Amino acid sequence: MNMVGPHRLWRIPVLVPLALLFSAAAAAQPAPAAAAVPDAAAPAQGVTKVLSFKDLGLYGPAQLRGVEGIMGLPLGVRLDQVVTAAKLRLRLTYSPSMLPELSHIRVQLNGQVLAAIPLPKEEAGREVVREVVLDPRYFTDYNQLRFDLIGHYSLECEDAQHSSLWASISDHSELELTTAPLDLKPDLALLPAPFFDRRDNRRLELPVVLPAGASLDMIRSAGVLASWFGALADYRSARFPVSLDRLPERHALLLATNRQQPKGLAPTVFKQPTLAVIDHPADRNIKLLLVAGADDAQLRQAAEALVLGQAVLSGPWANVTKVEPGPRRAAYDAPRWLRTDRPVKLGELVESLDQLQVSGHAPAPIRVNLRIPPDLLTWNRPGVPIDLRYRYTAPAERDNSLLSVAINNQLVKAFQLAPDQTSGSASELLVPLLADQSIQDKGGFLIPAFQIGANNQMQFQFAIEYHKRGLCSGTFTDITRAAIDPESSIDLTPFPHYTAMPNLALFANAGYPFTKFADLAETAVVLPAAAGAKDYEALFFLLGRMGRSTGVPALRYRLAAAADAAKLGDVDLLLIGGGAKDDLLERWGHDLGLLLQPGSRQFLSPQFAGLFQDDPLRRGDLPRRESELGFVTQGPLGAVIGFESPLKKGRSVVAISATDPAAAGTVLDTLEDEGKVPHVRGDLAVVRGGEVRSYQGEPVYYVGDLSWWMRLWFHLSRYPLLLTVLGVIAGVLLALWLYATLRRAATARLED
């Protein structure tokens, strides 16, 4: 059976201890409203969207085999939409050995059989396209689209697992949905919908509407909201296009104070921090989420109240009377990161324990996502220990039935599935998972450290052989079940936090070093002097991506202009929009590998290089910068640059630099593209024409906590020749000391 789901396996728990007070909506105070527009447009008509099976969560082509040829896909319909028409465009290939008069593929939606696709012999063995119209009445909020292979190769007795019974459904198959908008009443109780809807697996695109000349404090509050929506979007990713004094024709986020209100919002005097959902003036089906206050301080309170207290909001609007976010978060306590102070059970890493169970002889893999703190020191360790416990329906006899364990699609370990309890220490597992007479077993193993990154996925693949007992001996009833025990655990406690910097791979994959504190308490973001909409969009995207990594909003980051950067001190710096004259990168340029200016660029050699630049924690296959070049050109170019902060030793700077806004957008696209992120490494990643080239050459520095003796041993291990010399010297000194000691002892005996 192939059952696939969306790429999300993470929950967002209670964020921090907090206290919130809201005043409920009442007739005494009208809700804020958008400015009226004469002759407002009619509500938006239905729209058609095309979703590939890959968009719906299918990991490659689905293989339907034998009587277990089942594949299911989850499908959500947004809260603010209703399906009016649906068409399935199925790309499939099937066996030429199946009998066309008996074989077909059954299509079900939420348990209702909607179609049976015939499999004519003349089209067998090659990809064909079949279109199936689905009845829209059967669609609900959460749906399950299922495909069953009904295959036969003979009119007589058959082997239910015969190799000729197969069909393959391509992940490029498509579902075309036509939806009409629903007129939702403005209600905070629906949040985060319709601005973010969990039913929608597509990338979140939420416009942010700001007044022209918005203050830094207002931009900061918008960034807090972006990080929250980024955490909600998770695997979908999130982008936040910025509209200055213009209402977009879609659901949007709107920020305002009494002094700064975007055009399109009816002039309103706010007396308290305010949250409201209002109708778009041109289309009542479009909603605007208004976050407002009398001044920037109240706006900040409103933003914090939304991200912390959304669960208790209701009505069209609410005034915030009290916000206490609680203490700052501790290092490495991001809810989506595996804990390093105790072993973590696999049951904690899935939304439902059902995700750890499968059925059938060759089921789809059980998948468990692992986000690991990116700065763990795995040096001198054989691997990450896994205590695995599993349960399965016993095969009829000893055969090739296996449980294969992989990390990021790389095989780690395989366990033979025995027909009885002679294998393993089954009696030690006391938690029954399934009702059938299954075998309980356990086994420990190590995941090689080099196979683990910041974002990982473990795959547990059960394969239980089917034993044929002779032709016409009976009917096939599949009761095979298997499960991974939720008490299975992964242990990161042996690994300290210590890593070499700069390392852009840690930033691209996990937002490190900024996400070391999930609320970004030790992060400062620096905007250029003449920041514009594209700079704000980059800020919101990066904060949303960090929220995706940690699972919590960035409540405590600082935002500053380039002119005030020198006052920031002991924080990690994220620079956005470098490339203008007299920006920070130009002032610090004598230490950097690349300087970008409109119309020119300079590629520099590192400040120093050589033997002491080599480090076991850095990639050795990246090209070094060994020349100094200058160009005058008009072509677009973007870069991500990492280096040690000139304001505080041991602190990091990551800069997003580009020659123009279009090039800056290319950098953001690169950081969002899971296929390109692995190429962002070293201390300089140059993005040109959609391609990424990484370099290293900056001075190395180290961050983290390591005992003095382990730190000494780690750094000495980088120089084996030096260790050999020191060992020889130590041996000679020890021999001399022993010789002197024995000589004195001998002399003393002679004198006696």
CSV table of N, CA and C in Angstrom, one decimal, residues 149-226:
chain,number,residue,atom,x,y,z
A,149,LEU,N,-5.8,-0.8,-7.6
A,149,LEU,CA,-5.6,-1.6,-8.8
A,149,LEU,C,-6.3,-2.9,-8.6
A,150,ILE,N,-7.3,-3.2,-9.5
A,150,ILE,CA,-8.0,-4.5,-9.6
A,150,ILE,C,-7.4,-5.2,-10.8
A,151,GLY,N,-6.4,-6.1,-10.5
A,151,GLY,CA,-5.7,-6.7,-11.6
A,151,GLY,C,-5.9,-8.2,-11.7
A,152,HIS,N,-6.0,-8.8,-12.9
A,152,HIS,CA,-6.1,-10.2,-13.1
A,152,HIS,C,-5.2,-10.6,-14.3
A,153,TYR,N,-4.5,-11.7,-14.3
A,153,TYR,CA,-3.8,-12.1,-15.4
A,153,TYR,C,-4.2,-13.5,-15.9
A,154,SER,N,-5.2,-14.1,-15.3
A,154,SER,CA,-5.7,-15.4,-15.7
A,154,SER,C,-7.1,-15.6,-15.4
A,155,LEU,N,-7.8,-16.4,-16.2
A,155,LEU,CA,-9.2,-16.7,-15.9
A,155,LEU,C,-9.3,-17.9,-14.9
A,156,GLU,N,-8.2,-18.5,-14.6
A,156,GLU,CA,-8.2,-19.6,-13.6
A,156,GLU,C,-7.6,-19.2,-12.3
A,157,CYS,N,-7.1,-20.1,-11.5
A,157,CYS,CA,-6.5,-19.7,-10.2
A,157,CYS,C,-5.3,-18.8,-10.4
A,158,GLU,N,-5.2,-17.8,-9.5
A,158,GLU,CA,-4.1,-16.8,-9.7
A,158,GLU,C,-3.3,-16.7,-8.4
A,159,ASP,N,-2.1,-16.2,-8.6
A,159,ASP,CA,-1.2,-15.8,-7.5
A,159,ASP,C,-1.5,-14.4,-7.3
A,160,ALA,N,-2.0,-14.1,-6.1
A,160,ALA,CA,-2.3,-12.7,-5.8
A,160,ALA,C,-1.2,-11.7,-5.8
A,161,GLN,N,0.1,-12.2,-5.7
A,161,GLN,CA,1.2,-11.4,-5.7
A,161,GLN,C,2.1,-11.6,-7.0
A,162,HIS,N,1.4,-12.1,-8.0
A,162,HIS,CA,2.2,-12.3,-9.3
A,162,HIS,C,2.8,-11.1,-9.8
A,163,SER,N,4.0,-11.2,-10.4
A,163,SER,CA,4.8,-10.1,-10.8
A,163,SER,C,4.2,-9.4,-12.0
A,164,SER,N,3.2,-10.0,-12.7
A,164,SER,CA,2.6,-9.3,-13.8
A,164,SER,C,1.5,-8.4,-13.4
A,165,LEU,N,1.1,-8.4,-12.1
A,165,LEU,CA,0.1,-7.5,-11.6
A,165,LEU,C,0.7,-6.2,-11.1
A,166,TRP,N,0.8,-5.2,-12.0
A,166,TRP,CA,1.4,-3.9,-11.6
A,166,TRP,C,0.8,-2.8,-12.4
A,167,ALA,N,0.9,-1.6,-11.8
A,167,ALA,CA,0.6,-0.4,-12.5
A,167,ALA,C,1.3,0.7,-11.8
A,168,SER,N,1.7,1.8,-12.5
A,168,SER,CA,2.5,2.9,-12.0
A,168,SER,C,1.8,4.2,-12.3
A,169,ILE,N,1.6,5.0,-11.3
A,169,ILE,CA,0.9,6.3,-11.4
A,169,ILE,C,2.0,7.4,-11.2
A,170,SER,N,2.2,8.2,-12.2
A,170,SER,CA,3.2,9.2,-12.2
A,170,SER,C,2.9,10.3,-11.2
A,171,ASP,N,3.9,10.9,-10.6
A,171,ASP,CA,3.7,12.0,-9.7
A,171,ASP,C,3.5,13.3,-10.5
A,172,HIS,N,3.5,13.2,-11.8
A,172,HIS,CA,3.2,14.4,-12.7
A,172,HIS,C,1.7,14.4,-13.0
A,173,SER,N,1.0,13.4,-12.6
A,173,SER,CA,-0.5,13.4,-12.7
A,173,SER,C,-1.0,14.6,-12.0
A,174,GLU,N,-2.2,15.1,-12.5
A,174,GLU,CA,-2.7,16.4,-12.0
A,174,GLU,C,-4.2,16.3,-11.6
A,175,LEU,N,-4.5,17.1,-10.7
A,175,LEU,CA,-5.9,17.3,-10.2
A,175,LEU,C,-6.3,18.8,-10.5
A,176,GLU,N,-7.3,19.0,-11.4
A,176,GLU,CA,-7.7,20.3,-11.7
A,176,GLU,C,-9.0,20.6,-10.9
A,177,LEU,N,-8.9,21.7,-10.1
A,177,LEU,CA,-10.0,22.1,-9.2
A,177,LEU,C,-10.5,23.4,-9.6
A,178,THR,N,-11.8,23.6,-9.8
A,178,THR,CA,-12.4,24.9,-9.9
A,178,THR,C,-13.2,25.2,-8.6
A,179,THR,N,-12.9,26.3,-8.0
A,179,THR,CA,-13.5,26.7,-6.8
A,179,THR,C,-14.2,28.0,-6.9
A,180,ALA,N,-15.2,28.2,-6.1
A,180,ALA,CA,-15.9,29.5,-5.9
A,180,ALA,C,-15.6,30.0,-4.5
A,181,PRO,N,-15.5,31.3,-4.3
A,181,PRO,CA,-15.3,31.8,-3.0
A,181,PRO,C,-16.5,31.8,-2.1
A,182,LEU,N,-16.3,31.6,-0.9
A,182,LEU,CA,-17.4,31.6,0.1
A,182,LEU,C,-17.3,33.0,0.9
A,183,ASP,N,-18.4,33.5,1.2
A,183,ASP,CA,-18.5,34.8,1.9
A,183,ASP,C,-18.4,34.5,3.4
A,184,LEU,N,-17.2,34.6,3.9
A,184,LEU,CA,-16.9,34.4,5.3
A,184,LEU,C,-17.2,35.6,6.1
A,185,LYS,N,-17.8,35.5,7.2
A,185,LYS,CA,-18.0,36.7,8.1
A,185,LYS,C,-16.7,37.0,8.8
A,186,PRO,N,-16.4,38.3,8.9
A,186,PRO,CA,-15.2,38.6,9.6
A,186,PRO,C,-15.2,38.1,11.1
A,187,ASP,N,-14.3,37.2,11.4
A,187,ASP,CA,-14.3,36.6,12.7
A,187,ASP,C,-12.8,36.2,13.1
A,188,LEU,N,-12.3,36.7,14.2
A,188,LEU,CA,-11.0,36.4,14.6
A,188,LEU,C,-10.9,34.9,15.0
A,189,ALA,N,-12.0,34.3,15.3
A,189,ALA,CA,-12.0,32.9,15.7
A,189,ALA,C,-11.5,32.0,14.6
A,190,LEU,N,-11.6,32.4,13.4
A,190,LEU,CA,-11.1,31.6,12.3
A,190,LEU,C,-9.6,31.6,12.1
A,191,LEU,N,-8.9,32.5,12.7
A,191,LEU,CA,-7.5,32.7,12.6
A,191,LEU,C,-6.8,31.4,12.9
A,192,PRO,N,-5.7,31.1,12.1
A,192,PRO,CA,-5.1,31.9,11.1
A,192,PRO,C,-5.7,32.0,9.8
A,193,ALA,N,-6.8,31.2,9.6
A,193,ALA,CA,-7.5,31.2,8.3
A,193,ALA,C,-8.3,32.5,8.3
A,194,PRO,N,-8.6,33.1,7.1
A,194,PRO,CA,-8.2,32.6,5.8
A,194,PRO,C,-6.8,33.0,5.3
A,195,PHE,N,-6.1,33.7,6.2
A,195,PHE,CA,-4.8,34.3,5.7
A,195,PHE,C,-3.8,33.1,5.6
A,196,PHE,N,-3.8,32.2,6.4
A,196,PHE,CA,-3.1,30.9,6.3
A,196,PHE,C,-4.1,29.8,6.5
A,197,ASP,N,-4.2,28.9,5.6
A,197,ASP,CA,-5.2,27.8,5.8
A,197,ASP,C,-4.4,26.4,5.7
A,198,ARG,N,-4.5,25.7,6.8
A,198,ARG,CA,-3.8,24.4,6.9
A,198,ARG,C,-4.2,23.4,5.8
A,199,ARG,N,-5.4,23.6,5.2
A,199,ARG,CA,-5.9,22.7,4.2
A,199,ARG,C,-5.2,22.9,2.9
A,200,ASP,N,-4.5,24.0,2.7
A,200,ASP,CA,-3.9,24.4,1.5
A,200,ASP,C,-2.4,24.0,1.5
A,201,ASN,N,-1.9,23.1,0.7
A,201,ASN,CA,-0.6,22.6,0.7
A,201,ASN,C,0.4,23.5,-0.1
A,202,ARG,N,-0.1,24.5,-0.8
A,202,ARG,CA,0.7,25.3,-1.6
A,202,ARG,C,1.5,26.3,-0.8
A,203,ARG,N,2.5,27.0,-1.4
A,203,ARG,CA,3.3,28.0,-0.7
A,203,ARG,C,2.4,29.1,-0.3
A,204,LEU,N,2.6,29.6,1.0
A,204,LEU,CA,1.8,30.7,1.5
A,204,LEU,C,2.4,32.0,0.9
A,205,GLU,N,1.5,32.8,0.3
A,205,GLU,CA,1.8,34.1,-0.2
A,205,GLU,C,0.8,35.1,0.4
A,206,LEU,N,1.4,35.8,1.4
A,206,LEU,CA,0.5,36.7,2.2
A,206,LEU,C,1.1,38.2,2.1
A,207,PRO,N,0.4,39.0,1.3
A,207,PRO,CA,0.9,40.4,1.2
A,207,PRO,C,0.8,41.1,2.5
A,208,VAL,N,1.8,42.0,2.7
A,208,VAL,CA,1.8,42.9,3.9
A,208,VAL,C,1.6,44.3,3.4
A,209,VAL,N,0.6,45.0,3.9
A,209,VAL,CA,0.3,46.3,3.5
A,209,VAL,C,0.8,47.3,4.5
A,210,LEU,N,1.7,48.2,4.1
A,210,LEU,CA,2.3,49.2,5.0
A,210,LEU,C,2.1,50.6,4.4
A,211,PRO,N,2.1,51.6,5.3
A,211,PRO,CA,2.1,53.0,4.8
A,211,PRO,C,3.4,53.4,4.2
A,212,ALA,N,3.5,54.2,3.3
A,212,ALA,CA,4.8,54.7,2.8
A,212,ALA,C,5.5,55.4,3.9
A,213,GLY,N,6.8,55.2,4.0
A,213,GLY,CA,7.6,55.7,5.1
A,213,GLY,C,7.3,55.1,6.4
A,214,ALA,N,7.0,53.8,6.5
A,214,ALA,CA,6.7,53.2,7.7
A,214,ALA,C,7.9,53.2,8.6
A,215,SER,N,7.7,53.4,9.9
A,215,SER,CA,8.8,53.4,10.9
A,215,SER,C,9.4,52.1,11.1
A,216,LEU,N,10.7,52.1,11.6
A,216,LEU,CA,11.4,50.8,11.9
A,216,LEU,C,10.6,50.0,12.9
A,217,ASP,N,9.9,50.6,13.9
A,217,ASP,CA,9.2,49.8,14.8
A,217,ASP,C,8.0,49.1,14.2
A,218,MET,N,7.4,49.8,13.2
A,218,MET,CA,6.2,49.2,12.5
A,218,MET,C,6.8,48.0,11.6
A,219,ILE,N,7.9,48.2,11.0
A,219,ILE,CA,8.5,47.1,10.2
A,219,ILE,C,8.8,45.9,11.1
A,220,ARG,N,9.4,46.3,12.3
A,220,ARG,CA,9.7,45.2,13.2
A,220,ARG,C,8.5,44.4,13.6
A,221,SER,N,7.3,45.0,13.9
A,221,SER,CA,6.1,44.3,14.2
A,221,SER,C,5.6,43.5,13.1
A,222,ALA,N,5.8,44.0,11.9
A,222,ALA,CA,5.4,43.2,10.7
A,222,ALA,C,6.3,41.9,10.6
A,223,GLY,N,7.6,42.1,11.0
A,223,GLY,CA,8.5,41.0,11.0
A,223,GLY,C,8.1,39.9,12.0
A,224,VAL,N,7.6,40.3,13.1
A,224,VAL,CA,7.2,39.3,14.1
A,224,VAL,C,6.0,38.5,13.5
A,225,LEU,N,5.1,39.2,12.9
A,225,LEU,CA,3.9,38.5,12.3
A,225,LEU,C,4.4,37.6,11.2
A,226,ALA,N,5.4,38.0,10.4
A,226,ALA,CA,5.9,37.2,9.3
A,226,ALA,C,6.5,35.9,9.8
